[in-house]
mmCIF file of C-alpha atoms and ligand atoms in Angstrom:
data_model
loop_
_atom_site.group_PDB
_atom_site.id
_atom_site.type_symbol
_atom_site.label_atom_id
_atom_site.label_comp_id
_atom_site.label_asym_id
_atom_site.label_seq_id
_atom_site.Cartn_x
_atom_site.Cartn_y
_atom_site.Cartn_z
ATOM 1 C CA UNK O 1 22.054 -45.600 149.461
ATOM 2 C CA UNK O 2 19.183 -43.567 148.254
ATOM 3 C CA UNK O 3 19.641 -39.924 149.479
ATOM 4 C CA UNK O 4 22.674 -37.953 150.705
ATOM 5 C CA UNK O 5 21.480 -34.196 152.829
ATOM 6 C CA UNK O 6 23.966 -31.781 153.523
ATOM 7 C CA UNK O 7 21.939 -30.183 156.467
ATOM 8 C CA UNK O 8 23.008 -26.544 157.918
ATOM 9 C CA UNK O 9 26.827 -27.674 157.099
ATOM 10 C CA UNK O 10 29.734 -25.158 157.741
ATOM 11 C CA UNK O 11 33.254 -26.125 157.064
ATOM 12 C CA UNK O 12 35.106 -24.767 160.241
ATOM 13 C CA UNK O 13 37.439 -22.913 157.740
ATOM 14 C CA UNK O 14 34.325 -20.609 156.903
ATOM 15 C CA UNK O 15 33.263 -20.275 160.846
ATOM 16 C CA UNK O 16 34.194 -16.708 160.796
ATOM 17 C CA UNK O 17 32.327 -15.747 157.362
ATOM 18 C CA UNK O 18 28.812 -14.562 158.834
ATOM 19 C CA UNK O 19 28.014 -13.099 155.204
ATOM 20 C CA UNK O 20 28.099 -16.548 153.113
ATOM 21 C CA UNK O 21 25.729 -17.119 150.629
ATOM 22 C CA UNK O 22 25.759 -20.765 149.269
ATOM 23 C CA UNK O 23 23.222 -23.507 148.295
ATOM 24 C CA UNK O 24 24.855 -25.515 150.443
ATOM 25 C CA UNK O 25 26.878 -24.349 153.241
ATOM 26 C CA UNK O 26 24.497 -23.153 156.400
ATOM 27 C CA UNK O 27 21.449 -24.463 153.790
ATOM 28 C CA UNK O 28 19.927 -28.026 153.083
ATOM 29 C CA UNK O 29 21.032 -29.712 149.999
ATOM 30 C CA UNK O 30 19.560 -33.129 149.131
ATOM 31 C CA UNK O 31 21.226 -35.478 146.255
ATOM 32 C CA UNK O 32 18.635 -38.028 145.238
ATOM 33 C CA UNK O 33 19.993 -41.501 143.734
ATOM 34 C CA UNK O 34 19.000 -41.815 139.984
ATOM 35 C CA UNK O 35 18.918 -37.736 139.204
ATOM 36 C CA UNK O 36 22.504 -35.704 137.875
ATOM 37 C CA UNK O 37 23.497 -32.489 140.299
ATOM 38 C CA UNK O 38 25.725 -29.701 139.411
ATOM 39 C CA UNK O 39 27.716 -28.123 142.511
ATOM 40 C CA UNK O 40 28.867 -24.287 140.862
ATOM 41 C CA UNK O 41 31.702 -22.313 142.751
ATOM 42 C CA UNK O 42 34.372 -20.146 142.368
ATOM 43 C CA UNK O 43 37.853 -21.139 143.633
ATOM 44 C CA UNK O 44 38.291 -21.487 146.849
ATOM 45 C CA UNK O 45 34.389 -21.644 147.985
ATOM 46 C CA UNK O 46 34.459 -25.131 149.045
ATOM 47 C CA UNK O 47 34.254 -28.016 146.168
ATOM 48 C CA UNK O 48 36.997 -30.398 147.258
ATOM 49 C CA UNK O 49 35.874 -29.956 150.595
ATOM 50 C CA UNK O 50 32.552 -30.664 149.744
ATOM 51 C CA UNK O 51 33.562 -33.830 147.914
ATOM 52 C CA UNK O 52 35.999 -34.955 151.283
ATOM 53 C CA UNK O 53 33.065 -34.586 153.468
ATOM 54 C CA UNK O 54 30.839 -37.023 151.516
ATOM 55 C CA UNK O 55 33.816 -39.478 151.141
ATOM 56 C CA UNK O 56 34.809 -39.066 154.728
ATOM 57 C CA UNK O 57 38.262 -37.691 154.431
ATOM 58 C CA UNK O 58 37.048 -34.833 156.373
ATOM 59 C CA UNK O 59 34.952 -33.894 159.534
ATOM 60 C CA UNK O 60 35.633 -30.282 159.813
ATOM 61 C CA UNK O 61 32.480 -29.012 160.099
ATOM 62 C CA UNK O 62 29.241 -28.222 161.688
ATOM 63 C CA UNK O 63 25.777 -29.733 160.608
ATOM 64 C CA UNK O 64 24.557 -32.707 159.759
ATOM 65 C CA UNK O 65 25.352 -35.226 156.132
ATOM 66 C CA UNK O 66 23.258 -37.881 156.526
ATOM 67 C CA UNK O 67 23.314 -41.104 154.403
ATOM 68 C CA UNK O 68 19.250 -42.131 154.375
ATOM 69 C CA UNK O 69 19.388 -39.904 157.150
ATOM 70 C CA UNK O 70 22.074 -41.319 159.150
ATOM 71 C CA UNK O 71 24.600 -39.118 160.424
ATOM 72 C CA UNK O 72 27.720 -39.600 157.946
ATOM 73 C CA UNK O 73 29.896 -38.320 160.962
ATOM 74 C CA UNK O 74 28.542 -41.841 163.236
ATOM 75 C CA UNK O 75 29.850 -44.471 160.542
ATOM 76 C CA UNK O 76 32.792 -46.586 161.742
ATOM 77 C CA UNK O 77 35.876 -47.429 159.834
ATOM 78 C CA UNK O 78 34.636 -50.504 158.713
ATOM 79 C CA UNK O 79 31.439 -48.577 157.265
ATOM 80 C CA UNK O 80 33.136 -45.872 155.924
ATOM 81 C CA UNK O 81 35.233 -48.979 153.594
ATOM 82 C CA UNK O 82 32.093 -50.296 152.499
ATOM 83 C CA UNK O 83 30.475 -46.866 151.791
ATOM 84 C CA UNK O 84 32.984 -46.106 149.531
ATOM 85 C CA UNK O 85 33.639 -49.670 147.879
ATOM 86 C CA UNK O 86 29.783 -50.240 146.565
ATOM 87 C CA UNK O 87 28.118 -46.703 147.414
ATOM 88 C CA UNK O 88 30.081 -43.444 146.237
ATOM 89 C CA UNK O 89 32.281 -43.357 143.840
ATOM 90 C CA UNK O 90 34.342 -40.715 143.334
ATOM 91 C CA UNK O 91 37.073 -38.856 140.576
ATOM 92 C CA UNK O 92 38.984 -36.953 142.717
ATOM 93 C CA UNK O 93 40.234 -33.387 141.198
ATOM 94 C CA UNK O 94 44.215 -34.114 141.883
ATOM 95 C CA UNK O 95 42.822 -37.157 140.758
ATOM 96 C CA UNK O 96 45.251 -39.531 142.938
ATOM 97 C CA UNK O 97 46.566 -41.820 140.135
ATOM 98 C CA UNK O 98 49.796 -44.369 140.241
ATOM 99 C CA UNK O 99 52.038 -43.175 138.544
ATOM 100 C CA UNK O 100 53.789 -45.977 137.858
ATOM 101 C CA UNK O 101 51.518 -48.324 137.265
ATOM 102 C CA UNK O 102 49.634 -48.051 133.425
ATOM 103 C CA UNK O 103 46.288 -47.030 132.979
ATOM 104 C CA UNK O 104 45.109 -49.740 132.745
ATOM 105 C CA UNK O 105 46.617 -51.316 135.945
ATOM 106 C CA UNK O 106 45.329 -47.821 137.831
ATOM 107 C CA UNK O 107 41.530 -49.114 136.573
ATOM 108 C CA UNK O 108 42.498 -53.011 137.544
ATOM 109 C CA UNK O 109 43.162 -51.908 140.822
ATOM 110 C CA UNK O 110 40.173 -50.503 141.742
ATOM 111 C CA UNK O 111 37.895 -53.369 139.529
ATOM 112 C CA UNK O 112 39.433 -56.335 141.480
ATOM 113 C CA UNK O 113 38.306 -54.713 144.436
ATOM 114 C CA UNK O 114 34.269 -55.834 143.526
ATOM 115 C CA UNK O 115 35.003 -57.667 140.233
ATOM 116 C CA UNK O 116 32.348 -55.525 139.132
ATOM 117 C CA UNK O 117 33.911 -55.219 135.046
ATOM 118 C CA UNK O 118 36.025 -57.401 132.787
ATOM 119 C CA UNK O 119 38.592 -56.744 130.653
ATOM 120 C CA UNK O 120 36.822 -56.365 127.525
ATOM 121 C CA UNK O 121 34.249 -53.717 129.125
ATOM 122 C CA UNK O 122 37.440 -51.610 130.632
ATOM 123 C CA UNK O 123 39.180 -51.346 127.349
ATOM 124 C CA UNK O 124 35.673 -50.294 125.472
ATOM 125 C CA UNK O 125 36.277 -47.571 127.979
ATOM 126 C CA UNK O 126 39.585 -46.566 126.217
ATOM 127 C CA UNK O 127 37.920 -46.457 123.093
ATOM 128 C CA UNK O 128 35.551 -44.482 124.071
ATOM 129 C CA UNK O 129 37.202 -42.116 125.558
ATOM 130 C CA UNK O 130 40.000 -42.134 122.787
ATOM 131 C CA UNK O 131 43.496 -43.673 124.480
ATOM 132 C CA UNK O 132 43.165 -46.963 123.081
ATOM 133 C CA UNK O 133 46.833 -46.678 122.663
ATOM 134 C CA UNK O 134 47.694 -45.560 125.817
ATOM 135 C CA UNK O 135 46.142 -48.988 127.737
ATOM 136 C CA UNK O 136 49.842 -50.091 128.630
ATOM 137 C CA UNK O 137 51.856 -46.874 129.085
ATOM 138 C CA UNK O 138 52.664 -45.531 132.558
ATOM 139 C CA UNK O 139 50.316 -42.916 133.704
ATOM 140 C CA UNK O 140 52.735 -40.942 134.542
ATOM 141 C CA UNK O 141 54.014 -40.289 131.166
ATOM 142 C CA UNK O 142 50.438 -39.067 130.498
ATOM 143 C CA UNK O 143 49.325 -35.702 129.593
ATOM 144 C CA UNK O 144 47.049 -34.184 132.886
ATOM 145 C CA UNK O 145 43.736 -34.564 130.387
ATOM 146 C CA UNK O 146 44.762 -38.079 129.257
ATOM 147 C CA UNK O 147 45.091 -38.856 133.707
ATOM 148 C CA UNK O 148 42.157 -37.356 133.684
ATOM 149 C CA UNK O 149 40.226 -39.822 131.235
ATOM 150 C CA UNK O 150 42.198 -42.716 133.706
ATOM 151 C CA UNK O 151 40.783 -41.274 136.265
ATOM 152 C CA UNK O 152 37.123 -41.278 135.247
ATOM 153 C CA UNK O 153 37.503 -45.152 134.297
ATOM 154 C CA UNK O 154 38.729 -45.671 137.488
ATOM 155 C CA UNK O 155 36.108 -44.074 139.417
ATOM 156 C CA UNK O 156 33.335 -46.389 137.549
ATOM 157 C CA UNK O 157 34.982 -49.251 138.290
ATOM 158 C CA UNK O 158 33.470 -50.145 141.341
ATOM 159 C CA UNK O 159 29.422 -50.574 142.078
ATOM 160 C CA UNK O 160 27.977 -47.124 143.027
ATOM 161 C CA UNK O 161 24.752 -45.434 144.198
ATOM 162 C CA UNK O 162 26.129 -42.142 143.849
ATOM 163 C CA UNK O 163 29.098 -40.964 141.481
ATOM 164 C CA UNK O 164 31.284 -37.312 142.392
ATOM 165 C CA UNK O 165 33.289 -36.121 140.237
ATOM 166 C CA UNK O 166 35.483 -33.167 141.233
ATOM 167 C CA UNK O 167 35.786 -30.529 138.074
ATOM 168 C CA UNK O 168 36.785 -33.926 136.003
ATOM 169 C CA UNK O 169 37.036 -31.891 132.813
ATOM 170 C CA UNK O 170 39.123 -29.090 133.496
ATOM 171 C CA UNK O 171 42.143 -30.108 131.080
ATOM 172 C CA UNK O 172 39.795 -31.736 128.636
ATOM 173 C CA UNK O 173 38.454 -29.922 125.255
ATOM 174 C CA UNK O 174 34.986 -30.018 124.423
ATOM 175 C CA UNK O 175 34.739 -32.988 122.519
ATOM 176 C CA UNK O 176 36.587 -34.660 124.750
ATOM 177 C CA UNK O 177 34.680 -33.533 127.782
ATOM 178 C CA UNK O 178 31.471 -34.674 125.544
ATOM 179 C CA UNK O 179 32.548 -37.805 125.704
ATOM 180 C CA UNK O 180 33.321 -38.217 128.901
ATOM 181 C CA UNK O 181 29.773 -36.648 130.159
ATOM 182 C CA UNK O 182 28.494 -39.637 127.786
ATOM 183 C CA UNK O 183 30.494 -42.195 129.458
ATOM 184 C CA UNK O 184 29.350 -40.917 133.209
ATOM 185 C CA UNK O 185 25.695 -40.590 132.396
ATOM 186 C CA UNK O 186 25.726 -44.054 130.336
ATOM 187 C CA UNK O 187 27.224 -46.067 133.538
ATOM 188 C CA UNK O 188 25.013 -43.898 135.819
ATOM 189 C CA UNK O 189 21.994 -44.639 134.056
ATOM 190 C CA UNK O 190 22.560 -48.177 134.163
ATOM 191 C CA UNK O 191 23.026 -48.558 137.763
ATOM 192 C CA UNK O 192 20.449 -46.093 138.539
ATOM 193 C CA UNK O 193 22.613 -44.147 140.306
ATOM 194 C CA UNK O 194 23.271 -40.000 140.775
ATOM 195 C CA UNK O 195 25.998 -38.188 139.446
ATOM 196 C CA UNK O 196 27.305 -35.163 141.502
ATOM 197 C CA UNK O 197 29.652 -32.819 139.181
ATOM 198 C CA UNK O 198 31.700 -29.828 140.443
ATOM 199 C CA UNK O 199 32.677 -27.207 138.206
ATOM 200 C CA UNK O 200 34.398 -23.982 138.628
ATOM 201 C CA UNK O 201 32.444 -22.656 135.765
ATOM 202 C CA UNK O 202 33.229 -24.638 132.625
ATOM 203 C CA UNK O 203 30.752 -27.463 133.616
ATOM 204 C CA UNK O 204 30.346 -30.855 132.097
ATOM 205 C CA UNK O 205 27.066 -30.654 129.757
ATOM 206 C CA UNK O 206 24.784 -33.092 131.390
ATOM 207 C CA UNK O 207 21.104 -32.404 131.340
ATOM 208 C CA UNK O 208 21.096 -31.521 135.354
ATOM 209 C CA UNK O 209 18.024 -31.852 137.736
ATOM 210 C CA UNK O 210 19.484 -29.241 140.030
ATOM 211 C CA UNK O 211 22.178 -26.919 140.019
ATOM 212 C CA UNK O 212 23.912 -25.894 143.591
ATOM 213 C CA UNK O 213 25.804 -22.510 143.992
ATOM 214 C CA UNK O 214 28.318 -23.119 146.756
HETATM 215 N N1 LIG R 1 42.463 -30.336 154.173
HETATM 216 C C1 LIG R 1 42.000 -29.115 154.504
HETATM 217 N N2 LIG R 1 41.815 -28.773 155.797
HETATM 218 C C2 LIG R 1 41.338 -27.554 156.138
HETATM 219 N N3 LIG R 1 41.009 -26.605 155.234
HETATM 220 C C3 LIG R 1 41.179 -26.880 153.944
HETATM 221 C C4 LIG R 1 41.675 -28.145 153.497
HETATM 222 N N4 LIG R 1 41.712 -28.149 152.136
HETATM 223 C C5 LIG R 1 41.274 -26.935 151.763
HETATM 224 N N5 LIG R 1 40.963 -26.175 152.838
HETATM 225 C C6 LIG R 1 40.462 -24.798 152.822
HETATM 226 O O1 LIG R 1 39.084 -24.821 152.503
HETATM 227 C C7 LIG R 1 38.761 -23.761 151.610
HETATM 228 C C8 LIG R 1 38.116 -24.347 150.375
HETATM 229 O O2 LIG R 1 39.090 -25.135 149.676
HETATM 230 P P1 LIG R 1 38.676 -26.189 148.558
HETATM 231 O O3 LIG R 1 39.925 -26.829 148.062
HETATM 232 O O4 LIG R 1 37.602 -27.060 149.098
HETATM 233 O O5 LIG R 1 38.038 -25.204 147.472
HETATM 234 P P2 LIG R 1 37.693 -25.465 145.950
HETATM 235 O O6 LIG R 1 36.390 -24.761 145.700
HETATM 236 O O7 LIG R 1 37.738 -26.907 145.645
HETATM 237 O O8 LIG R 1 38.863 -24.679 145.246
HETATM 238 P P3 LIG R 1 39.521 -24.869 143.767
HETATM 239 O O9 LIG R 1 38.427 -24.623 142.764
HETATM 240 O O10 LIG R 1 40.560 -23.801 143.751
HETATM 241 O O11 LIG R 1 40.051 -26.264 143.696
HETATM 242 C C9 LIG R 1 40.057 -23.017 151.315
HETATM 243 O O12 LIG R 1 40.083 -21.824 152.107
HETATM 244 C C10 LIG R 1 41.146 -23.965 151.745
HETATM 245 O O13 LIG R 1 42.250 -23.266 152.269
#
């Protein structure tokens, strides 16, 4: 997948609000594979919903999002699976962990899925991100910013085109919110692939092609 549009969309929830001013809703937004995209909003203004209408959780809206200008809204079940096994990946902002399962089982499960890392390359990813010890503990003994590292391995362990991740730093400090715009941008840049960030203000410091107001 090369290009994702977000043409003249509305969430239904917003139907009534004639006076919107967004980037995106009612506009034309288009995410290019390769380049990095911040999406900006307040609470409330739309970023998980964003985020569930490019995953397909969600159709409740008007306007077109088109996939290389297919119509997102026309893909069948079997599409949608694929879409989200090898195209977009995504670190959801509840973030949607086992809790019972350790973090490194919560990464396993979504790796086996494509086979697309090994072992050793996983737990690099702990280092990196500083929870080396934390490979075989439940994940829900975890603190929320410690998920929230989980969550981020998780979400690259799968091929992708395009990478969303919804406000991933939000519990994280700065150096550990440096690190983890490091890891996203090193495993984007690899695969060639975009990286679409929300942030409610404190944004991930990535060197952004575009930034969208929502
Ligand atoms: N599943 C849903 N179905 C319908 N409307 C929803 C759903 N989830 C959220 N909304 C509504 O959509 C609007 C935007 O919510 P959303 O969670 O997308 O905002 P957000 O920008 O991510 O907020 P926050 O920064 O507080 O997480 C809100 O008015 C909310 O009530």
């Amino acid at each position: 997948m090369k290009r994702i549009e977000f043409k003249g969309v509305l969430p239904d929830i917003f139907s009534c609000n004639d006076g919107i001013k967004s980037d995106v809703w009612r506009g034309d937004a288009l995410f290019e594979k390769g380049r990095l995209y911040l999406v900006e909003a307040d609470s409330g203004r739309g970023k998980s919903t964003f985020c569930s209408y490019v995953m397909g959780y969600r159709r409740d809206y008007t306007g077109q999002v088109l996939f290389d200008g297919r119509e997102a809204r026309g893909l069948k079940v079997e599409e949608w699976s694929e879409v989200r096994r090898r195209h977009v990946a995504c670190l959801f902002q509840e973030l949607r962990l086992f809790p019972e399962l350790t973090a490194y089982e919560n990464v396993e499960v979504k790796n086996r899925l494509t086979g697309c890392k090994n072992r050793e390359e996983i737990l690099r990813w702990f280092d990196m991100l500083r929870i080396p010890d934390k490979v075989d503990s439940p994940v829900g003994r975890m603190s929320f910013g410690q998920q929230q590292r989980v969550a981020m391995m998780r979400a690259l362990a799968q091929p992708f085109d395009f990478i969303l991740a919804d406000e991933p730093i939000s519990h994280l400090d700065d150096a550990n919110a440096r690190l983890m715009g490091e890891l996203l941008t090193d495993e984007a840049r690899r695969r060639g692939a975009g990286v679409i960030v929300t942030s409610i203000g404190r944004r991930i410091d990535l060197d952004y092609d575009k930034v969208y107001c929502l």
